[in-house]
């Protein structure tokens, strides 16, 4: 069998699926987003976005919720990654398992668990009421806080993975050297560990931001009808209003905003000095 | 006690938080009360027996199981073949094909779902099991390709050569040498595809019809209307099933390695 024939035979089946379920459909969707109700070419679906403050507000809310999620996963995930980098053999395995395994279990089910915990008659409220700390149940669900909690739980594993990968690469003898030179643990953290984990921070924050921007299930389940984000609006346009061109345009606008923001952010962080240090 | 510092404390807290949903769901499913409560009131199997009276959950469970199983087999087959071509041959456009194979991972599920619905409506397979299956294969292929490529990157081709030199037929070499050596990567690709398909909501959302609904979607829809211990009992069943597959993954491949966390520094 010739090399060319082998390559074709081996890659063709997967390529057919990619073409038929991914490339052609995406192209069609892009074309559709430029159509008005008479199927003529139009920028209407996109210009609506700039003109109507309603959509801009929703985009801003999507960005805001995503930024909070990035912050929460970073603050909570960083110590976990640090712990994993310090831990040895068995302990590291246990921590890895306990942080990654839930990530492989349905997001709908995890969100359900949080609804039980955070609801008005949920565990937290019942406990706080019983202890007399609050008199009225707190509103922890069906608002932006609820969405951020849900998203943080969904994506923290990605953050920890990105951070841990870059922390495993830090030579442990650097910490020892800092200690020998008389640096305190805090000083070592800010002068050695934190700067050297920067690639992990960049990778983790961009990943969690992109994932949060396009998350649908968690905002739908934990945000309720009052906290609609871009994916939820796009879904409604397609499945309820049946305005497919608008739904398609909204999805692409969301994707474009995500790409623009992520690009700006990485440009800002990856300065000349950064590239000199982490060039590989 | 030197190790129990702030880092350790926060780690413990985070591990507790990410596992809290399960710690709450499973006990809640055994409540004797008619509503969700934590701590649960009394003990009863009633919410488990009640699942049997809900055909939408039973049917969607079988749909999901069938879908995930077929997806796992086909995605693994297609992905493994492609990974072989990408690893074995250097050819023009291999970089592009490699990038394309992994790209469904980087495009939001929402867009994959909507565009598939759009195209499937035109070619008449929207709302069919076939359409759903094709979409699930698409989203599983990247994982298989990545895992098998990693397996192949450390593959010792001299073993294959040895097989040939001893006079073995190419298929015999493939079956007795190549495949067994790559088995962990291929099997993990299959288990991972199964889990990906079984848990998927966002892509399926656009592609199911009432008679092809998957279990996570049935739970999603039910949850938007009612919250009762029935969701807890069904979820517990799914958690248990997923755990079986996660333990399998850990045994076959190792979760650390699966997620690219296999450092030699310690």
Coordinates of C-alpha atoms in Angstrom, one line a residue:
Chain A
X1 CA 0.0 0.0 0.0
X2 CA 1.4 3.4 -0.9
X3 CA 2.0 5.9 1.8
X4 CA -0.5 8.3 0.3
X5 CA -3.3 5.7 0.2
X6 CA -2.5 4.7 3.8
X7 CA -2.8 8.3 5.0
X8 CA -6.0 8.8 3.2
X9 CA -7.6 5.6 4.4
X10 CA -6.5 6.2 8.0
X11 CA -7.6 9.9 8.3
X12 CA -10.6 9.9 6.0
X13 CA -13.2 8.4 8.4
X14 CA -12.5 10.9 11.2
X15 CA -12.2 13.8 8.6
X16 CA -15.6 13.0 7.2
X17 CA -17.1 13.4 10.7
X18 CA -15.2 16.6 11.2
X19 CA -16.3 18.0 7.9
X20 CA -19.9 16.9 8.2
X21 CA -20.6 17.7 11.9
X22 CA -18.1 20.6 12.4
X23 CA -16.7 22.5 9.5
X24 CA -19.6 22.6 7.0
X25 CA -22.2 23.2 9.8
X26 CA -20.1 26.1 11.3
X27 CA -19.7 27.7 7.8
X28 CA -23.5 27.4 7.3
X29 CA -24.1 29.0 10.7
X30 CA -21.8 31.8 9.9
X31 CA -23.6 32.5 6.6
X32 CA -27.0 32.3 8.3
X33 CA -25.9 34.9 10.9
X34 CA -25.7 37.4 8.0
X35 CA -29.2 36.8 6.8
X36 CA -32.3 38.9 7.4
X37 CA -35.9 37.5 7.5
X38 CA -36.0 37.6 3.7
X39 CA -32.8 35.5 3.6
X40 CA -31.0 38.5 2.0
X41 CA -27.5 39.4 3.1
X42 CA -27.6 41.8 6.0
X43 CA -25.7 43.0 9.0
X44 CA -28.9 43.5 10.9
X45 CA -28.3 40.7 13.5
X46 CA -24.9 42.1 14.4
X47 CA -25.8 45.8 14.3
X48 CA -28.7 45.1 16.7
X49 CA -26.1 44.2 19.2
X50 CA -24.4 47.6 19.1
X51 CA -27.7 49.5 19.1
X52 CA -29.7 47.6 21.7
X53 CA -28.4 48.2 25.2
X54 CA -30.2 45.0 26.2
X55 CA -27.7 42.8 24.5
X56 CA -24.8 44.8 25.6
X57 CA -25.9 44.5 29.2
X58 CA -26.1 40.7 28.8
X59 CA -22.7 40.6 27.3
X60 CA -21.3 42.7 30.1
X61 CA -23.0 40.4 32.6
X62 CA -21.5 37.3 30.9
X63 CA -18.0 38.9 31.1
X64 CA -18.5 40.0 34.7
X65 CA -19.6 36.6 35.9
X66 CA -16.7 35.0 34.0
X67 CA -14.2 37.4 35.6
X68 CA -15.5 36.6 39.1
X69 CA -15.2 32.9 38.2
X70 CA -11.6 33.4 37.1
X71 CA -10.8 35.2 40.3
X72 CA -12.5 32.6 42.5
X73 CA -10.9 29.6 40.7
X74 CA -7.5 31.3 40.9
X75 CA -7.6 32.2 44.6
X76 CA -8.9 28.8 45.6
X77 CA -7.0 26.8 43.0
X78 CA -3.6 28.3 43.6
X79 CA -3.0 26.8 47.1
X80 CA -4.3 23.4 45.8
X81 CA -1.7 23.4 43.0
X82 CA 1.0 24.5 45.4
X83 CA 0.0 21.7 47.8
X84 CA 0.1 19.2 45.0
X85 CA 3.6 20.4 44.0
X86 CA 4.9 20.0 47.5
X87 CA 3.1 16.8 48.4
X88 CA 4.8 13.5 47.9
X89 CA 3.6 10.2 46.3
X90 CA 0.5 9.0 47.9
X91 CA -0.8 12.3 49.2
X92 CA -0.4 13.9 45.8
X93 CA -2.3 11.1 44.2
X94 CA -5.2 11.4 46.7
X95 CA -5.5 15.2 46.2
X96 CA -5.3 14.8 42.4
X97 CA -8.0 12.1 42.4
X98 CA -10.3 14.2 44.7
X99 CA -10.0 17.3 42.5
X100 CA -10.2 15.6 39.1
X101 CA -12.7 12.9 39.7
X102 CA -15.7 15.2 40.4
X103 CA -14.8 17.0 37.1
X104 CA -15.7 13.8 35.2
X105 CA -19.2 13.5 36.8
X106 CA -22.1 15.3 35.1
X107 CA -22.2 19.1 35.6
X108 CA -26.0 18.9 35.8
X109 CA -25.7 16.6 38.8
X110 CA -23.1 18.8 40.5
X111 CA -25.2 21.9 40.0
X112 CA -28.1 20.0 41.5
X113 CA -26.0 19.3 44.6
X114 CA -25.3 23.0 44.9
X115 CA -29.0 23.9 44.5
X116 CA -29.7 21.6 47.5
X117 CA -26.9 23.3 49.5
X118 CA -27.6 26.9 48.6
X119 CA -31.4 27.0 48.2
X120 CA -33.7 29.0 50.5
X121 CA -34.4 25.8 52.5
X122 CA -30.9 24.6 51.8
X123 CA -28.3 23.4 54.1
X124 CA -26.4 26.7 54.5
X125 CA -29.5 28.7 55.2
X126 CA -31.0 26.2 57.6
X127 CA -27.8 26.1 59.5
X128 CA -27.4 29.9 59.7
X129 CA -31.0 30.3 60.7
X130 CA -30.7 27.6 63.4
X131 CA -27.6 29.2 64.8
X132 CA -29.4 32.5 64.8
X133 CA -26.8 34.3 62.7
X134 CA -29.4 35.4 60.2
X135 CA -33.2 35.9 60.5
X136 CA -34.1 35.8 56.8
X137 CA -32.8 33.1 54.4
X138 CA -29.9 34.5 52.3
X139 CA -30.4 34.6 48.6
X140 CA -27.5 32.4 47.4
X141 CA -29.2 31.1 44.3
X142 CA -30.8 32.3 41.1
X143 CA -28.6 35.4 41.1
X144 CA -25.0 36.1 39.9
X145 CA -23.5 34.8 43.1
X146 CA -25.2 31.4 42.4
X147 CA -23.9 31.3 38.9
X148 CA -20.3 32.2 40.0
X149 CA -20.4 29.4 42.7
X150 CA -21.6 26.9 40.1
X151 CA -19.0 27.9 37.5
X152 CA -16.2 27.9 40.0
X153 CA -17.1 24.4 41.0
X154 CA -17.3 23.4 37.3
X155 CA -14.0 24.8 36.2
X156 CA -11.6 24.8 39.2
X157 CA -10.1 21.5 38.1
X158 CA -8.9 23.2 34.8
X159 CA -7.3 26.0 36.8
X160 CA -5.6 23.6 39.2
X161 CA -4.3 21.5 36.3
X162 CA -2.8 24.5 34.5
X163 CA -1.2 25.9 37.7
X164 CA 0.1 22.5 38.8
X165 CA 1.6 21.8 35.4
X166 CA 3.7 25.0 35.7
X167 CA 4.5 24.5 39.3
X168 CA 5.8 20.9 38.8
X169 CA 8.3 22.5 36.4
X170 CA 9.8 24.8 39.1
X171 CA 13.0 23.4 40.4
X172 CA 12.5 22.7 44.2
X173 CA 16.1 23.6 44.8
X174 CA 15.2 27.2 44.0
X175 CA 13.1 27.3 47.2
X176 CA 15.9 25.8 49.2
X177 CA 18.3 28.4 47.7
X178 CA 16.0 31.2 48.7
X179 CA 15.7 29.7 52.2
X180 CA 19.5 29.4 52.5
X181 CA 19.9 33.0 51.4
X182 CA 17.6 33.9 54.4
X183 CA 14.3 34.6 52.6
X184 CA 11.2 34.1 54.6
X185 CA 8.5 31.8 53.2
X186 CA 6.4 34.8 52.2
X187 CA 9.3 36.4 50.5
X188 CA 10.2 33.1 48.7
X189 CA 6.6 32.8 47.6
X190 CA 6.5 36.3 46.1
X191 CA 10.0 36.3 44.6
X192 CA 10.3 32.7 43.4
X193 CA 7.1 30.6 43.2
X194 CA 4.6 33.3 42.0
X195 CA 6.7 34.7 39.2
X196 CA 7.7 31.3 38.0
X197 CA 4.1 30.0 38.0
X198 CA 3.1 32.9 35.7
X199 CA 2.7 30.7 32.6
X200 CA 0.3 28.5 34.6
X201 CA -1.7 31.5 35.8
X202 CA -2.0 32.8 32.2
X203 CA -3.0 29.4 30.9
X204 CA -5.5 28.8 33.7
X205 CA -7.1 32.2 33.7
X206 CA -7.6 32.3 29.9
X207 CA -9.0 28.7 29.9
X208 CA -11.4 29.3 32.7
X209 CA -12.5 32.7 31.2
X210 CA -13.2 31.1 27.8
X211 CA -15.1 28.2 29.4
X212 CA -17.2 30.5 31.7
X213 CA -18.1 32.8 28.8
X214 CA -19.7 30.0 26.8
X215 CA -21.1 28.0 29.8
X216 CA -24.8 27.3 29.4
X217 CA -26.0 24.6 31.8
X218 CA -24.8 26.3 35.1
X219 CA -26.3 29.7 34.3
X220 CA -29.5 28.1 33.2
X221 CA -29.8 26.0 36.4
X222 CA -28.3 28.2 39.0
X223 CA -29.0 31.7 37.5
X224 CA -32.7 31.3 37.0
X225 CA -34.7 33.6 34.7
X226 CA -33.2 36.8 36.1
X227 CA -29.5 36.1 35.4
X228 CA -29.5 35.4 31.7
X229 CA -26.1 35.3 30.0
X230 CA -25.2 35.2 26.3
X231 CA -25.4 31.4 25.8
X232 CA -28.8 31.3 27.4
X233 CA -30.1 34.2 25.2
X234 CA -28.6 32.5 22.1
X235 CA -30.3 29.2 23.1
X236 CA -33.7 31.0 23.6
X237 CA -33.4 32.7 20.2
X238 CA -32.8 29.4 18.5
X239 CA -35.1 27.0 20.4
X240 CA -38.0 29.3 21.6
X241 CA -38.2 32.4 19.4
X242 CA -36.9 30.4 16.4
X243 CA -34.9 33.4 15.2
X244 CA -32.0 31.3 14.0
X245 CA -30.0 34.1 12.3
X246 CA -30.0 36.1 15.5
X247 CA -29.1 33.1 17.7
X248 CA -26.2 32.3 15.3
X249 CA -25.0 36.0 15.3
X250 CA -25.2 36.2 19.1
X251 CA -23.1 33.0 19.4
X252 CA -20.4 34.3 17.1
X253 CA -20.4 37.7 18.8
X254 CA -19.8 35.9 22.1
X255 CA -17.0 33.8 20.6
X256 CA -15.5 37.0 19.0
X257 CA -15.6 38.9 22.3
X258 CA -14.0 36.1 24.1
X259 CA -11.2 35.8 21.6
X260 CA -10.6 39.6 21.6
X261 CA -10.5 39.8 25.4
X262 CA -8.2 36.8 25.7
X263 CA -5.9 38.2 23.1
X264 CA -5.7 41.6 24.7
X265 CA -5.0 39.9 28.1
X266 CA -2.2 37.7 26.9
X267 CA -0.7 40.6 25.0
X268 CA -0.7 42.6 28.2
X269 CA 0.8 39.9 30.3
X270 CA 3.3 38.4 27.9
X271 CA 5.7 41.3 27.8
X272 CA 9.3 41.2 26.4
X273 CA 10.7 40.2 29.8
X274 CA 8.1 37.4 30.1
X275 CA 9.1 36.0 26.8
X276 CA 12.7 36.1 27.6
X277 CA 12.2 34.2 30.8
X278 CA 9.7 31.6 29.5
X279 CA 10.9 31.2 26.0
X280 CA 10.9 27.5 25.2
Chain B
X1 CA 2.9 19.1 62.0
X2 CA 5.0 21.3 59.7
X3 CA 2.9 20.4 56.7
X4 CA -0.4 21.6 58.0
X5 CA -0.1 25.2 56.9
X6 CA -2.5 27.6 55.1
X7 CA -1.9 25.8 51.8
X8 CA -2.9 22.5 53.2
X9 CA -6.0 24.0 55.0
X10 CA -7.3 25.7 51.8
X11 CA -6.6 22.5 49.8
X12 CA -8.7 20.5 52.3
X13 CA -11.4 23.1 52.0
X14 CA -11.5 23.1 48.2
X15 CA -11.5 19.3 48.1
X16 CA -14.5 19.4 50.4
X17 CA -16.3 22.0 48.3
X18 CA -15.8 20.3 45.0
X19 CA -17.1 17.0 46.5
X20 CA -19.8 18.6 48.5
X21 CA -22.5 18.2 45.8
X22 CA -22.1 14.4 46.1
X23 CA -21.9 14.4 49.9
X24 CA -25.3 16.1 49.9
X25 CA -27.0 14.3 47.0
X26 CA -26.4 10.7 48.1
X27 CA -27.8 11.0 51.6
X28 CA -30.7 13.2 50.3
X29 CA -31.8 10.4 48.0
X30 CA -32.6 8.1 51.0
X31 CA -35.0 10.6 52.6
X32 CA -38.4 9.3 53.8
X33 CA -39.9 12.8 53.4
X34 CA -41.6 14.0 50.3
X35 CA -39.3 16.9 49.8
X36 CA -35.6 17.6 49.6
X37 CA -34.0 18.1 53.0
X38 CA -30.6 18.0 54.4
X39 CA -29.9 16.3 56.7
X40 CA -32.5 13.8 55.2
X41 CA -35.4 12.8 57.3
X42 CA -35.7 9.1 58.0
X43 CA -34.5 6.4 55.7
X44 CA -36.3 4.9 52.8
X45 CA -35.7 3.5 49.3
X46 CA -38.9 5.0 48.0
X47 CA -37.2 7.5 45.7
X48 CA -35.3 4.7 44.1
X49 CA -38.4 2.5 43.5
X50 CA -40.1 5.7 42.2
X51 CA -37.6 5.9 39.4
X52 CA -39.1 2.7 38.0
X53 CA -42.4 4.5 37.5
X54 CA -40.8 7.3 35.4
X55 CA -40.5 6.0 31.9
X56 CA -38.7 9.2 30.7
X57 CA -35.8 8.5 33.0
X58 CA -35.6 4.8 32.2
X59 CA -35.8 5.4 28.5
X60 CA -33.3 8.2 28.5
X61 CA -31.0 6.1 30.6
X62 CA -31.0 3.4 28.0
X63 CA -30.6 6.0 25.2
X64 CA -27.6 7.5 27.0
X65 CA -26.0 4.1 27.7
X66 CA -26.4 3.0 24.1
X67 CA -25.2 6.4 22.8
X68 CA -22.2 6.5 25.0
X69 CA -21.2 2.9 24.2
X70 CA -21.5 3.3 20.4
X71 CA -19.8 6.7 20.6
X72 CA -16.9 5.2 22.6
X73 CA -16.3 2.4 20.1
X74 CA -16.6 4.5 17.0
X75 CA -14.8 7.6 18.2
X76 CA -12.0 5.4 19.5
X77 CA -11.8 3.5 16.2
X78 CA -11.8 6.7 14.1
X79 CA -9.5 8.6 16.4
X80 CA -7.0 5.8 16.7
X81 CA -6.7 5.4 12.9
X82 CA -6.2 9.1 12.5
X83 CA -3.6 9.2 15.3
X84 CA -1.7 6.4 13.6
X85 CA -1.5 8.3 10.3
X86 CA -0.4 11.5 12.1
X87 CA 2.2 9.8 14.1
X88 CA 3.6 7.3 11.6
X89 CA 3.9 9.5 8.5
X90 CA 5.2 13.0 8.0
X91 CA 3.2 14.5 5.2
X92 CA 2.1 17.9 3.9
X93 CA -0.9 19.1 5.8
X94 CA -0.4 16.8 8.8
X95 CA -0.1 19.8 11.1
X96 CA -3.4 21.2 9.8
X97 CA -5.1 17.8 10.1
X98 CA -3.8 17.4 13.7
X99 CA -5.1 20.9 14.6
X100 CA -8.4 20.2 13.0
X101 CA -8.8 16.9 14.9
X102 CA -8.3 18.7 18.2
X103 CA -10.3 21.8 17.3
X104 CA -13.8 20.6 18.5
X105 CA -12.3 21.0 22.0
X106 CA -11.7 24.8 21.6
X107 CA -14.9 25.7 20.0
X108 CA -17.7 26.3 22.5
X109 CA -20.2 23.4 22.7
X110 CA -23.0 25.9 22.2
X111 CA -21.7 26.7 18.7
X112 CA -21.1 23.0 17.9
X113 CA -24.7 22.2 19.0
X114 CA -26.4 25.1 17.1
X115 CA -24.4 24.5 13.9
X116 CA -25.0 20.8 13.9
X117 CA -28.8 21.4 14.4
X118 CA -28.7 23.7 11.5
X119 CA -27.0 21.3 9.2
X120 CA -28.8 18.2 10.4
X121 CA -32.2 20.0 9.8
X122 CA -31.2 20.5 6.2
X123 CA -30.1 16.9 5.6
X124 CA -33.0 15.5 7.6
X125 CA -31.3 13.9 10.5
X126 CA -32.1 16.5 13.2
X127 CA -33.7 14.8 16.3
X128 CA -32.5 11.4 15.2
X129 CA -30.3 9.0 17.1
X130 CA -27.8 9.1 14.2
X131 CA -27.4 12.9 14.4
X132 CA -26.9 12.8 18.1
X133 CA -24.4 9.9 17.7
X134 CA -22.4 11.8 15.0
X135 CA -22.2 14.9 17.2
X136 CA -21.0 12.8 20.2
X137 CA -18.4 11.1 18.1
X138 CA -17.1 14.5 17.0
X139 CA -16.7 15.8 20.5
X140 CA -15.0 12.6 21.6
X141 CA -12.5 12.3 18.7
X142 CA -10.1 15.0 20.1
X143 CA -9.6 13.1 23.4
X144 CA -8.9 9.8 21.6
X145 CA -6.5 11.5 19.1
X146 CA -4.6 13.2 21.9
X147 CA -4.3 10.1 24.1
X148 CA -3.3 7.8 21.3
X149 CA -0.8 10.3 19.9
X150 CA 0.8 10.6 23.4
X151 CA 0.9 6.8 23.5
X152 CA 2.5 6.7 20.1
X153 CA 5.1 9.4 20.9
X154 CA 6.9 7.0 23.2
X155 CA 6.2 4.0 21.0
X156 CA 9.3 1.9 20.2
X157 CA 9.0 1.2 16.5
X158 CA 12.0 -1.2 16.6
X159 CA 9.6 -3.7 18.2
X160 CA 7.5 -3.7 15.1
X161 CA 10.6 -4.1 13.0
X162 CA 11.6 -7.1 15.0
X163 CA 8.2 -8.6 14.3
X164 CA 8.6 -8.1 10.6
X165 CA 12.1 -9.5 10.6
X166 CA 10.8 -12.6 12.3
X167 CA 8.5 -13.0 9.3
X168 CA 5.2 -11.8 10.8
X169 CA 2.5 -10.6 8.5
X170 CA 1.7 -6.8 9.0
X171 CA -1.7 -7.6 10.6
X172 CA 0.0 -10.1 12.9
X173 CA 2.5 -7.4 13.9
X174 CA -0.3 -4.9 14.5
X175 CA -2.4 -7.3 16.5
X176 CA 0.3 -8.9 18.6
X177 CA 2.8 -6.0 19.0
X178 CA 1.4 -2.6 18.2
X179 CA -2.1 -2.9 19.7
X180 CA -1.1 -4.5 23.1
X181 CA 1.5 -1.8 23.6
X182 CA -1.0 1.0 22.9
X183 CA -3.8 -0.7 24.8
X184 CA -3.8 1.6 27.8
X185 CA -4.0 4.7 25.6
X186 CA -6.7 3.2 23.4
X187 CA -8.8 1.9 26.3
X188 CA -8.6 5.2 28.2
X189 CA -9.7 7.0 25.0
X190 CA -12.7 4.7 24.9
X191 CA -13.6 5.2 28.6
X192 CA -13.1 8.9 28.3
X193 CA -15.3 9.1 25.2
X194 CA -17.9 7.1 27.1
X195 CA -17.9 9.6 30.0
X196 CA -17.8 12.6 27.6
X197 CA -20.8 11.3 25.7
X198 CA -22.7 10.1 28.8
X199 CA -22.4 13.5 30.6
X200 CA -22.9 15.8 27.6
X201 CA -25.7 18.3 27.8
X202 CA -24.8 21.4 25.8
X203 CA -24.4 19.7 22.4
X204 CA -27.2 17.2 22.9
X205 CA -29.6 19.9 24.0
X206 CA -30.0 21.0 20.4
X207 CA -30.1 17.6 18.8
X208 CA -32.5 15.5 20.8
X209 CA -36.1 14.8 20.1
X210 CA -38.6 13.8 22.8
X211 CA -38.0 10.1 22.1
X212 CA -34.2 10.4 21.9
X213 CA -33.6 12.4 25.1
X214 CA -30.5 11.6 27.1
X215 CA -30.4 11.1 30.8
X216 CA -28.5 14.3 31.8
X217 CA -31.0 16.3 29.6
X218 CA -34.0 14.5 31.2
X219 CA -32.6 15.5 34.6
X220 CA -31.9 19.0 33.4
X221 CA -35.4 19.5 32.1
X222 CA -36.9 17.9 35.2
X223 CA -34.8 20.1 37.5
X224 CA -36.1 23.3 35.8
X225 CA -39.6 22.4 36.8
X226 CA -39.4 20.5 40.0
X227 CA -36.8 19.8 42.7
X228 CA -37.6 16.7 44.7
X229 CA -35.6 13.7 46.0
X230 CA -36.3 11.9 42.8
X231 CA -33.5 14.0 41.1
X232 CA -31.3 12.9 44.0
X233 CA -31.9 9.2 43.6
X234 CA -31.4 9.3 39.8
X235 CA -28.3 11.4 40.3
X236 CA -26.9 8.9 42.8
X237 CA -27.3 6.2 40.2
X238 CA -25.4 8.3 37.7
X239 CA -22.7 9.2 40.2
X240 CA -22.2 5.5 41.1
X241 CA -22.0 4.5 37.4
X242 CA -19.5 7.4 36.6
X243 CA -17.4 6.3 39.6
X244 CA -17.0 2.9 38.1
X245 CA -15.7 4.4 34.9
X246 CA -13.4 6.8 36.8
X247 CA -11.9 4.0 38.8
X248 CA -11.4 2.1 35.6
X249 CA -9.6 5.1 34.1
X250 CA -7.4 5.4 37.1
X251 CA -6.5 1.7 37.0
X252 CA -5.9 1.5 33.2
X253 CA -4.1 4.8 32.7
X254 CA -3.9 6.9 35.9
X255 CA -5.9 10.2 36.2
X256 CA -2.7 12.2 36.7
X257 CA -1.3 10.9 33.4
X258 CA -4.7 11.3 31.7
X259 CA -4.7 15.0 32.5
X260 CA -1.0 15.5 31.6
X261 CA 0.1 15.7 35.2
X262 CA 2.9 13.2 35.3
X263 CA 6.0 14.9 36.5
X264 CA 9.2 13.1 37.2
X265 CA 10.4 15.7 39.6
X266 CA 9.4 13.9 42.7

